[in-house]
Short mmCIF file of N, CA, C and O in Angstrom, two decimals:
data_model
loop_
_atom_site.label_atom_id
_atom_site.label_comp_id
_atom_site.label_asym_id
_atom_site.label_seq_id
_atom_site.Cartn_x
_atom_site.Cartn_y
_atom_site.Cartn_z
N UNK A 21 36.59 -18.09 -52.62
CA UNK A 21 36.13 -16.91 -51.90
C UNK A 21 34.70 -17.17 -51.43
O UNK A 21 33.87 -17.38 -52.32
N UNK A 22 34.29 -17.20 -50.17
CA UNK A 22 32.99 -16.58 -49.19
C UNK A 22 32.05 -15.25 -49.99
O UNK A 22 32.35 -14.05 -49.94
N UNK A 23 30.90 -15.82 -50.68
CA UNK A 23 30.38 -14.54 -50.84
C UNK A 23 29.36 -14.94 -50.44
O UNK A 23 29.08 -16.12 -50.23
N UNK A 24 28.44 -13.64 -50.22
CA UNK A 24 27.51 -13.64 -50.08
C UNK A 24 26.46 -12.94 -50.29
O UNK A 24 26.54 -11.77 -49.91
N UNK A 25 25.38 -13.32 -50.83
CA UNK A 25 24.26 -12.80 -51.32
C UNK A 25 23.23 -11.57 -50.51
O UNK A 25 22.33 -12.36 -50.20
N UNK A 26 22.93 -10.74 -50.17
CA UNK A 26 22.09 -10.48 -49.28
C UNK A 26 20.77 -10.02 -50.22
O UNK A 26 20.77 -9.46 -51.31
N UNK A 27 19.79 -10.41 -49.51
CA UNK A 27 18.83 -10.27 -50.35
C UNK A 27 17.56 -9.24 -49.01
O UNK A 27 17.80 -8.98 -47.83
N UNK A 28 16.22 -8.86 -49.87
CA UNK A 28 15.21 -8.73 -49.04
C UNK A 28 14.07 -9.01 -49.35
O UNK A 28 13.72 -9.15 -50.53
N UNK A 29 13.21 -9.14 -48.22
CA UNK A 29 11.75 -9.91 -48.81
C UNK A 29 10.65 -8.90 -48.60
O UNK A 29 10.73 -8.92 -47.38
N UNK A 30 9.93 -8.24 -48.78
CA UNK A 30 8.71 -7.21 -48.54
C UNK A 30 8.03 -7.74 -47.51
O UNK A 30 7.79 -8.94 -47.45
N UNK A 31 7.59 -6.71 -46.42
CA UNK A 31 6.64 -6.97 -45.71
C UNK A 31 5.92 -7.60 -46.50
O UNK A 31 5.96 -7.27 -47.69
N UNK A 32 5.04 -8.73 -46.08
CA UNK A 32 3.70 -9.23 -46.38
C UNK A 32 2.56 -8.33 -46.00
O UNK A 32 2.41 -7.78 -44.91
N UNK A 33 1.84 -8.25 -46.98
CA UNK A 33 0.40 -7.35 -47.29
C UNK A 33 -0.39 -8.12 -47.98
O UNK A 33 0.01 -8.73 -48.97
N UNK A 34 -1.86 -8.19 -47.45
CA UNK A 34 -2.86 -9.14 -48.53
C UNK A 34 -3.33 -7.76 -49.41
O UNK A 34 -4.29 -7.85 -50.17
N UNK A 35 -2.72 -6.70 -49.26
CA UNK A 35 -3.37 -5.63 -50.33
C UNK A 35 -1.94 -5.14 -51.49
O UNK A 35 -1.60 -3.96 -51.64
N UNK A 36 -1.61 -5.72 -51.84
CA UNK A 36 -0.22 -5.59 -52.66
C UNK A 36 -1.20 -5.28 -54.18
O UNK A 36 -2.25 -5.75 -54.60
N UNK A 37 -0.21 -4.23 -54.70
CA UNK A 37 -0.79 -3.84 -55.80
C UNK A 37 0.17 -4.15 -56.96
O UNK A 37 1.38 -4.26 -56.72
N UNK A 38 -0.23 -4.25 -57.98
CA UNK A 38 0.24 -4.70 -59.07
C UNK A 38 1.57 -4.69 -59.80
O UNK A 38 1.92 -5.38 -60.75
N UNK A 39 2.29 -3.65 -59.09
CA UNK A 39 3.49 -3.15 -59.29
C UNK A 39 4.82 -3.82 -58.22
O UNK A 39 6.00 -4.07 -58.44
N UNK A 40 4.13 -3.92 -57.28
CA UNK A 40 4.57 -4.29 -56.00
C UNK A 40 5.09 -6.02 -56.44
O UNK A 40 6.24 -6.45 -56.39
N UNK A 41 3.64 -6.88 -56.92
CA UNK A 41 4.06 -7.78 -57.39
C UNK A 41 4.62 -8.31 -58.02
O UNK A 41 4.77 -9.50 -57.76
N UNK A 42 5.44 -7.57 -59.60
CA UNK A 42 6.32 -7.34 -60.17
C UNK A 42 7.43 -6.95 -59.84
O UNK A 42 8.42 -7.34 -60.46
N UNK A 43 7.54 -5.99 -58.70
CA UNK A 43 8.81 -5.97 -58.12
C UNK A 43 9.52 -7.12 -57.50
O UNK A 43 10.68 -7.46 -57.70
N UNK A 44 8.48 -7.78 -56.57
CA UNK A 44 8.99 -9.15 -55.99
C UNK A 44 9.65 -10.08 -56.89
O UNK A 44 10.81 -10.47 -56.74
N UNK A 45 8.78 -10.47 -57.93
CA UNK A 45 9.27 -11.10 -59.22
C UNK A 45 10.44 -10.14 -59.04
O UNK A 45 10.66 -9.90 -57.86
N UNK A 46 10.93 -9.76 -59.57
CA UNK A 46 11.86 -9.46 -60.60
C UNK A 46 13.14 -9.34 -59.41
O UNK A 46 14.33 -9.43 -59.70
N UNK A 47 12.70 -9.16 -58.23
CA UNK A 47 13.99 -9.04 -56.88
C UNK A 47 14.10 -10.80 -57.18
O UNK A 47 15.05 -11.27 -57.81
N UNK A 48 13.36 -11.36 -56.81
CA UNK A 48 13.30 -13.27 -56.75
C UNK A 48 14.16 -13.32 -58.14
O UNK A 48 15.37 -13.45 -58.01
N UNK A 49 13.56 -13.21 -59.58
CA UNK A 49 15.03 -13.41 -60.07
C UNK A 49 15.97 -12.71 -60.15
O UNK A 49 16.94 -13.28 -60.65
N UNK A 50 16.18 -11.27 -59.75
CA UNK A 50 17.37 -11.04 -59.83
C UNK A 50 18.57 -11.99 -58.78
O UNK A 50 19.76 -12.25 -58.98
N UNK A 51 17.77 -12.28 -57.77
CA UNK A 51 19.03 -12.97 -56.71
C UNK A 51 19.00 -13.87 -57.32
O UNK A 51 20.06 -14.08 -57.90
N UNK A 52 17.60 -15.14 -57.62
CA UNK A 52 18.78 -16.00 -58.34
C UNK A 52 19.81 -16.02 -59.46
O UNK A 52 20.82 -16.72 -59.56
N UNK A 53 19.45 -15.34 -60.07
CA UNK A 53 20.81 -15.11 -61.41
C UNK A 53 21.83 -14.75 -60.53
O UNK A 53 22.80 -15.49 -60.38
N UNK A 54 21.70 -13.68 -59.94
CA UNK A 54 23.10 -13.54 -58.88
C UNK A 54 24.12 -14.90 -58.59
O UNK A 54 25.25 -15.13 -59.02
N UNK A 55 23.20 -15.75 -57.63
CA UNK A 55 23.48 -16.59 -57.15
C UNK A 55 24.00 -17.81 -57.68
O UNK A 55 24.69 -18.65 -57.11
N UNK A 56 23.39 -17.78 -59.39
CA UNK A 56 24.05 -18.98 -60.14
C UNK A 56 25.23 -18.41 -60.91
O UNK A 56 26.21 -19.06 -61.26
N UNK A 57 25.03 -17.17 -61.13
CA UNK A 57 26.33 -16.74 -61.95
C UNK A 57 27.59 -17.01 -60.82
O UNK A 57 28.41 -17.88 -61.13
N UNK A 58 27.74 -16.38 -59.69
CA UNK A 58 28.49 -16.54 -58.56
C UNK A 58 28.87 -18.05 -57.99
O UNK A 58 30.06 -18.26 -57.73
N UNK A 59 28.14 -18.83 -57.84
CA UNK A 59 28.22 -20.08 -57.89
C UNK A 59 29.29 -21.17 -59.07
O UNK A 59 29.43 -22.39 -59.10
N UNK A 60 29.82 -20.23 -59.83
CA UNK A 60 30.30 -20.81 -60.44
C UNK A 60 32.13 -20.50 -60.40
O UNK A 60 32.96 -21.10 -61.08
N UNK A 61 32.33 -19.67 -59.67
CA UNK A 61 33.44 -19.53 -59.42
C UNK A 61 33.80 -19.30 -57.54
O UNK A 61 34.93 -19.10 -57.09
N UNK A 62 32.58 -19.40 -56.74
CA UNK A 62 32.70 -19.25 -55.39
C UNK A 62 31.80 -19.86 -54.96
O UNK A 62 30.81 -20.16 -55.64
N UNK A 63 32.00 -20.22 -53.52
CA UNK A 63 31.60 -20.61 -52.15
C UNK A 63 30.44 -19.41 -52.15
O UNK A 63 30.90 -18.27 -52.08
N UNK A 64 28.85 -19.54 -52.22
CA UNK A 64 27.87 -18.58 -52.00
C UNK A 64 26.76 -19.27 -51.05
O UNK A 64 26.24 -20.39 -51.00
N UNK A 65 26.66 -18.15 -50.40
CA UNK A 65 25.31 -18.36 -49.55
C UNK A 65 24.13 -16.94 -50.02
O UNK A 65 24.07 -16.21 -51.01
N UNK A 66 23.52 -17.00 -49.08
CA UNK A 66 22.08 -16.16 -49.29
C UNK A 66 21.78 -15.76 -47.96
O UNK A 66 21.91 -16.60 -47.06
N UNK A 67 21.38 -14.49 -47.69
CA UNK A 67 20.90 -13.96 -46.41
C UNK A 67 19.91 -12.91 -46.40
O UNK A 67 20.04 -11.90 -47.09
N UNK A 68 18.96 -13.11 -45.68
CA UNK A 68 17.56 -12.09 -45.72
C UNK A 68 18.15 -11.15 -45.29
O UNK A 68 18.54 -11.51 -44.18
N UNK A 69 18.62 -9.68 -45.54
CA UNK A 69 18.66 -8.64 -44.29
C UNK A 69 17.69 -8.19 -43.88
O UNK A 69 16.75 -7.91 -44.61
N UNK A 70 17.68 -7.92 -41.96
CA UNK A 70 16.73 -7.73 -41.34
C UNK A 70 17.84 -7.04 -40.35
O UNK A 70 19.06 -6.92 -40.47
N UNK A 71 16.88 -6.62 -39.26
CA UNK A 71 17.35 -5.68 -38.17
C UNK A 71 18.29 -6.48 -37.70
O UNK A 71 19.18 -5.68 -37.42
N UNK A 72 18.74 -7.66 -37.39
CA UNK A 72 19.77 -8.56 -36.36
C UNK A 72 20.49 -8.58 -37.98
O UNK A 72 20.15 -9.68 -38.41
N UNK A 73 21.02 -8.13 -38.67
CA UNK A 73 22.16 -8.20 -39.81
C UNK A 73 23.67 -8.50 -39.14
O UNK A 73 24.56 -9.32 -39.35
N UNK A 74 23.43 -7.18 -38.08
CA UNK A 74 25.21 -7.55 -37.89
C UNK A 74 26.00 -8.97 -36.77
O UNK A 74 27.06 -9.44 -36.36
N UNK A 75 24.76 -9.08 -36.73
CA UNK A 75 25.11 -10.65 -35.87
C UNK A 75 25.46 -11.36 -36.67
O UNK A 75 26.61 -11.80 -36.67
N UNK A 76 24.26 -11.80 -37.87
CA UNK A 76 23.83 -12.25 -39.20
C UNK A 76 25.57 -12.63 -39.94
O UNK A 76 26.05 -13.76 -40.07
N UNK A 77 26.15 -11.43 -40.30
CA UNK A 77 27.09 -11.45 -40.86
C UNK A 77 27.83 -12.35 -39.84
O UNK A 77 27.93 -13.55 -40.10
N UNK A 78 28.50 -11.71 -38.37
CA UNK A 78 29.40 -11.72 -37.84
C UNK A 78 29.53 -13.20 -37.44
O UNK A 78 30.60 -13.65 -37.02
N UNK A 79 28.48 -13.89 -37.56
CA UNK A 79 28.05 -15.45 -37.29
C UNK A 79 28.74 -16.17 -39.18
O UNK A 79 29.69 -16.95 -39.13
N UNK A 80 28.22 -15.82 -40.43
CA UNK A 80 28.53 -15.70 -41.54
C UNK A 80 30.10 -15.66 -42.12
O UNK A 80 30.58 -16.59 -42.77
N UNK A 81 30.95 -14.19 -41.70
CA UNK A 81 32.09 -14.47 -42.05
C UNK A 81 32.33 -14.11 -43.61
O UNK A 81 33.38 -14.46 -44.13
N UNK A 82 31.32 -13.40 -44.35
CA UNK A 82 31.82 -13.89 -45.57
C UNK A 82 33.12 -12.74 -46.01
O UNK A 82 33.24 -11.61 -45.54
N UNK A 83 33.81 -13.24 -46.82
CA UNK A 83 34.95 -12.39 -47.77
C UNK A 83 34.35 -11.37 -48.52
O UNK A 83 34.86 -10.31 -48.88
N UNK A 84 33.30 -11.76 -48.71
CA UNK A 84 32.49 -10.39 -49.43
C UNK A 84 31.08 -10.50 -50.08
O UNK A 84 30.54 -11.42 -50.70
N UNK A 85 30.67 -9.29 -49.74
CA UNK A 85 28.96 -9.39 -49.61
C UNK A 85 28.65 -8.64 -50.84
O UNK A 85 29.15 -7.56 -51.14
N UNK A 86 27.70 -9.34 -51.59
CA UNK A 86 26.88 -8.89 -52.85
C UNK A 86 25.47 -8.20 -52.20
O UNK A 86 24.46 -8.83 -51.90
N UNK A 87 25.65 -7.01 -52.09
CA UNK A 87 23.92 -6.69 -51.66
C UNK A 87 23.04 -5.94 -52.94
O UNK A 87 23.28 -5.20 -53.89
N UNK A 88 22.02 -6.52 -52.42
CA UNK A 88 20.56 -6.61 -53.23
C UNK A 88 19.46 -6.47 -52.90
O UNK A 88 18.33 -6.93 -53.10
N UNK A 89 20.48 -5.01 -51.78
CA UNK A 89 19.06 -5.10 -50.75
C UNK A 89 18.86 -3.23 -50.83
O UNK A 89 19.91 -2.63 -50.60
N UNK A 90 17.96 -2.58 -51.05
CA UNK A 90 17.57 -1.29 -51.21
C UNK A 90 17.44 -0.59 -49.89
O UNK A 90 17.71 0.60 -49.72
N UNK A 91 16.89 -1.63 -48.73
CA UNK A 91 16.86 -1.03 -47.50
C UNK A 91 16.14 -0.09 -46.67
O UNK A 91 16.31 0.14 -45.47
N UNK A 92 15.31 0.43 -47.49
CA UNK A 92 14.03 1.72 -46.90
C UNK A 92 13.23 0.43 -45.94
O UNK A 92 12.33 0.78 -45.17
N UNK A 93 13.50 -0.61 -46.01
CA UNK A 93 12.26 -1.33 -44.78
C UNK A 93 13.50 -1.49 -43.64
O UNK A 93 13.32 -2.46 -42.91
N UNK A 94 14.53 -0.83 -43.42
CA UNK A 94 15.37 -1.50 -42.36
C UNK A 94 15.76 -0.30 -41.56
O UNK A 94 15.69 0.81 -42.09
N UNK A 95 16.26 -0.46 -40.08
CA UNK A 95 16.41 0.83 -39.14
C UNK A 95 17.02 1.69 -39.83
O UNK A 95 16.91 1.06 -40.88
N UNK A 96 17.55 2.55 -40.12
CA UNK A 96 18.63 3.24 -40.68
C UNK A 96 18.22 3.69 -41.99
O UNK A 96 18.60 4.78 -42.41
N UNK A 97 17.26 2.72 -42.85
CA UNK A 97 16.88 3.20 -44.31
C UNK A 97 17.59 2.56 -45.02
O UNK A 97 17.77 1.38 -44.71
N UNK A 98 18.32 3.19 -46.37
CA UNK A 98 18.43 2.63 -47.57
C UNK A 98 20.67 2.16 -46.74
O UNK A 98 21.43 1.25 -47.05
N UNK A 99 20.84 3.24 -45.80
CA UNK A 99 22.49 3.28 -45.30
C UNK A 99 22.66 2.22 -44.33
O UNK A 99 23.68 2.09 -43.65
N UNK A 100 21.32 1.21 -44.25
CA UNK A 100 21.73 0.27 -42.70
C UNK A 100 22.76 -1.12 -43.48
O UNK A 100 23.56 -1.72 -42.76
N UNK A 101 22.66 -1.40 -44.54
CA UNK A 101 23.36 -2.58 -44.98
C UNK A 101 24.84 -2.20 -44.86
O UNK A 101 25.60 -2.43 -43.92
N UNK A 102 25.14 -1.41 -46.31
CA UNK A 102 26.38 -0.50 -46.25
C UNK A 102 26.97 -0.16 -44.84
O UNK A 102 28.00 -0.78 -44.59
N UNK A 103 26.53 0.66 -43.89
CA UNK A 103 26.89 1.13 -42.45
C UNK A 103 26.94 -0.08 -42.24
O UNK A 103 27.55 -0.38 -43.26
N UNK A 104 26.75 -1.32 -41.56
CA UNK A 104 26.53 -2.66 -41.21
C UNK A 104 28.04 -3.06 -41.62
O UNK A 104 28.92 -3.09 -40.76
N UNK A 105 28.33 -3.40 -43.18
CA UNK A 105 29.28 -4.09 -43.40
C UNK A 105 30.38 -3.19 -43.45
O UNK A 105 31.46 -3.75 -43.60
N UNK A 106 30.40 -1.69 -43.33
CA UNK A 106 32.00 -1.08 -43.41
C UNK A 106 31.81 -0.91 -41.93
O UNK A 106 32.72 -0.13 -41.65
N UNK A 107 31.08 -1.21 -40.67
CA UNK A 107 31.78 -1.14 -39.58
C UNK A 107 32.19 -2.43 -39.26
O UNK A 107 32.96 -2.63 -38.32
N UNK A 108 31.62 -3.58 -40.16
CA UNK A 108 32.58 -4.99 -39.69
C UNK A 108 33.64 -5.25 -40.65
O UNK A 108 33.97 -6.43 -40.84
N UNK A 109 34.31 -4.17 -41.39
CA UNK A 109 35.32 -4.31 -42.19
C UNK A 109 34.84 -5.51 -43.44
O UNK A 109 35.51 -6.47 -43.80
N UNK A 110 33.99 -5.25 -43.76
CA UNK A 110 33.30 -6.81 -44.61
C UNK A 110 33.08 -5.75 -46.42
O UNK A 110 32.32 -4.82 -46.74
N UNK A 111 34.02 -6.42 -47.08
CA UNK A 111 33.62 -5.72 -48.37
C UNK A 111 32.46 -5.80 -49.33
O UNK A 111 31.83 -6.85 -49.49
N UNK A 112 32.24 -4.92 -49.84
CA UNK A 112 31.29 -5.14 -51.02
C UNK A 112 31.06 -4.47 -51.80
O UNK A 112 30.26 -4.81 -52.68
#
């Protein structure tokens, strides 16, 4: 099986506060644990979501998408991933 990871990266800020930086940590390992646990029984990739997502996917293909992405930095808010993959019939 095609899975796939979707992940997100924070705007860059040289004023990031202390919490912020702990979040990053802890998003950075949560995908990789994702990614090695999954790796062991599937075909996995990794994908930043950003505004061009549904190309992203539709170029991608995968059987099914692991998201790990919260989404308040993307058009739509926290519903643009979700909305994204149930209008390309793409599970997750």
């Amino acid at each position: 099986m095609r899975v796939l990871v979707l992940s997100y990266k924070p705007c860059e800020s040289r004023n990031k506060k202390e919490e912020d930086l702990f979040h990053d940590q802890f998003m950075e390992e949560s995908v990789l644990f994702v990614l090695e646990v999954l790796k062991k029984r599937h075909e996995v990739s990794c994908l930043e979501a950003d505004p061009a997502l549904k190309e992203k996917l539709k170029e991608e293909r995968p059987d099914l998408v692991f998201n790990l992405v919260n989404g308040t930095a993307l058009p739509g808010g926290i519903s643009y991933v979700p909305d994204a993959l149930d209008e390309l019939g793409i599970p997750y």
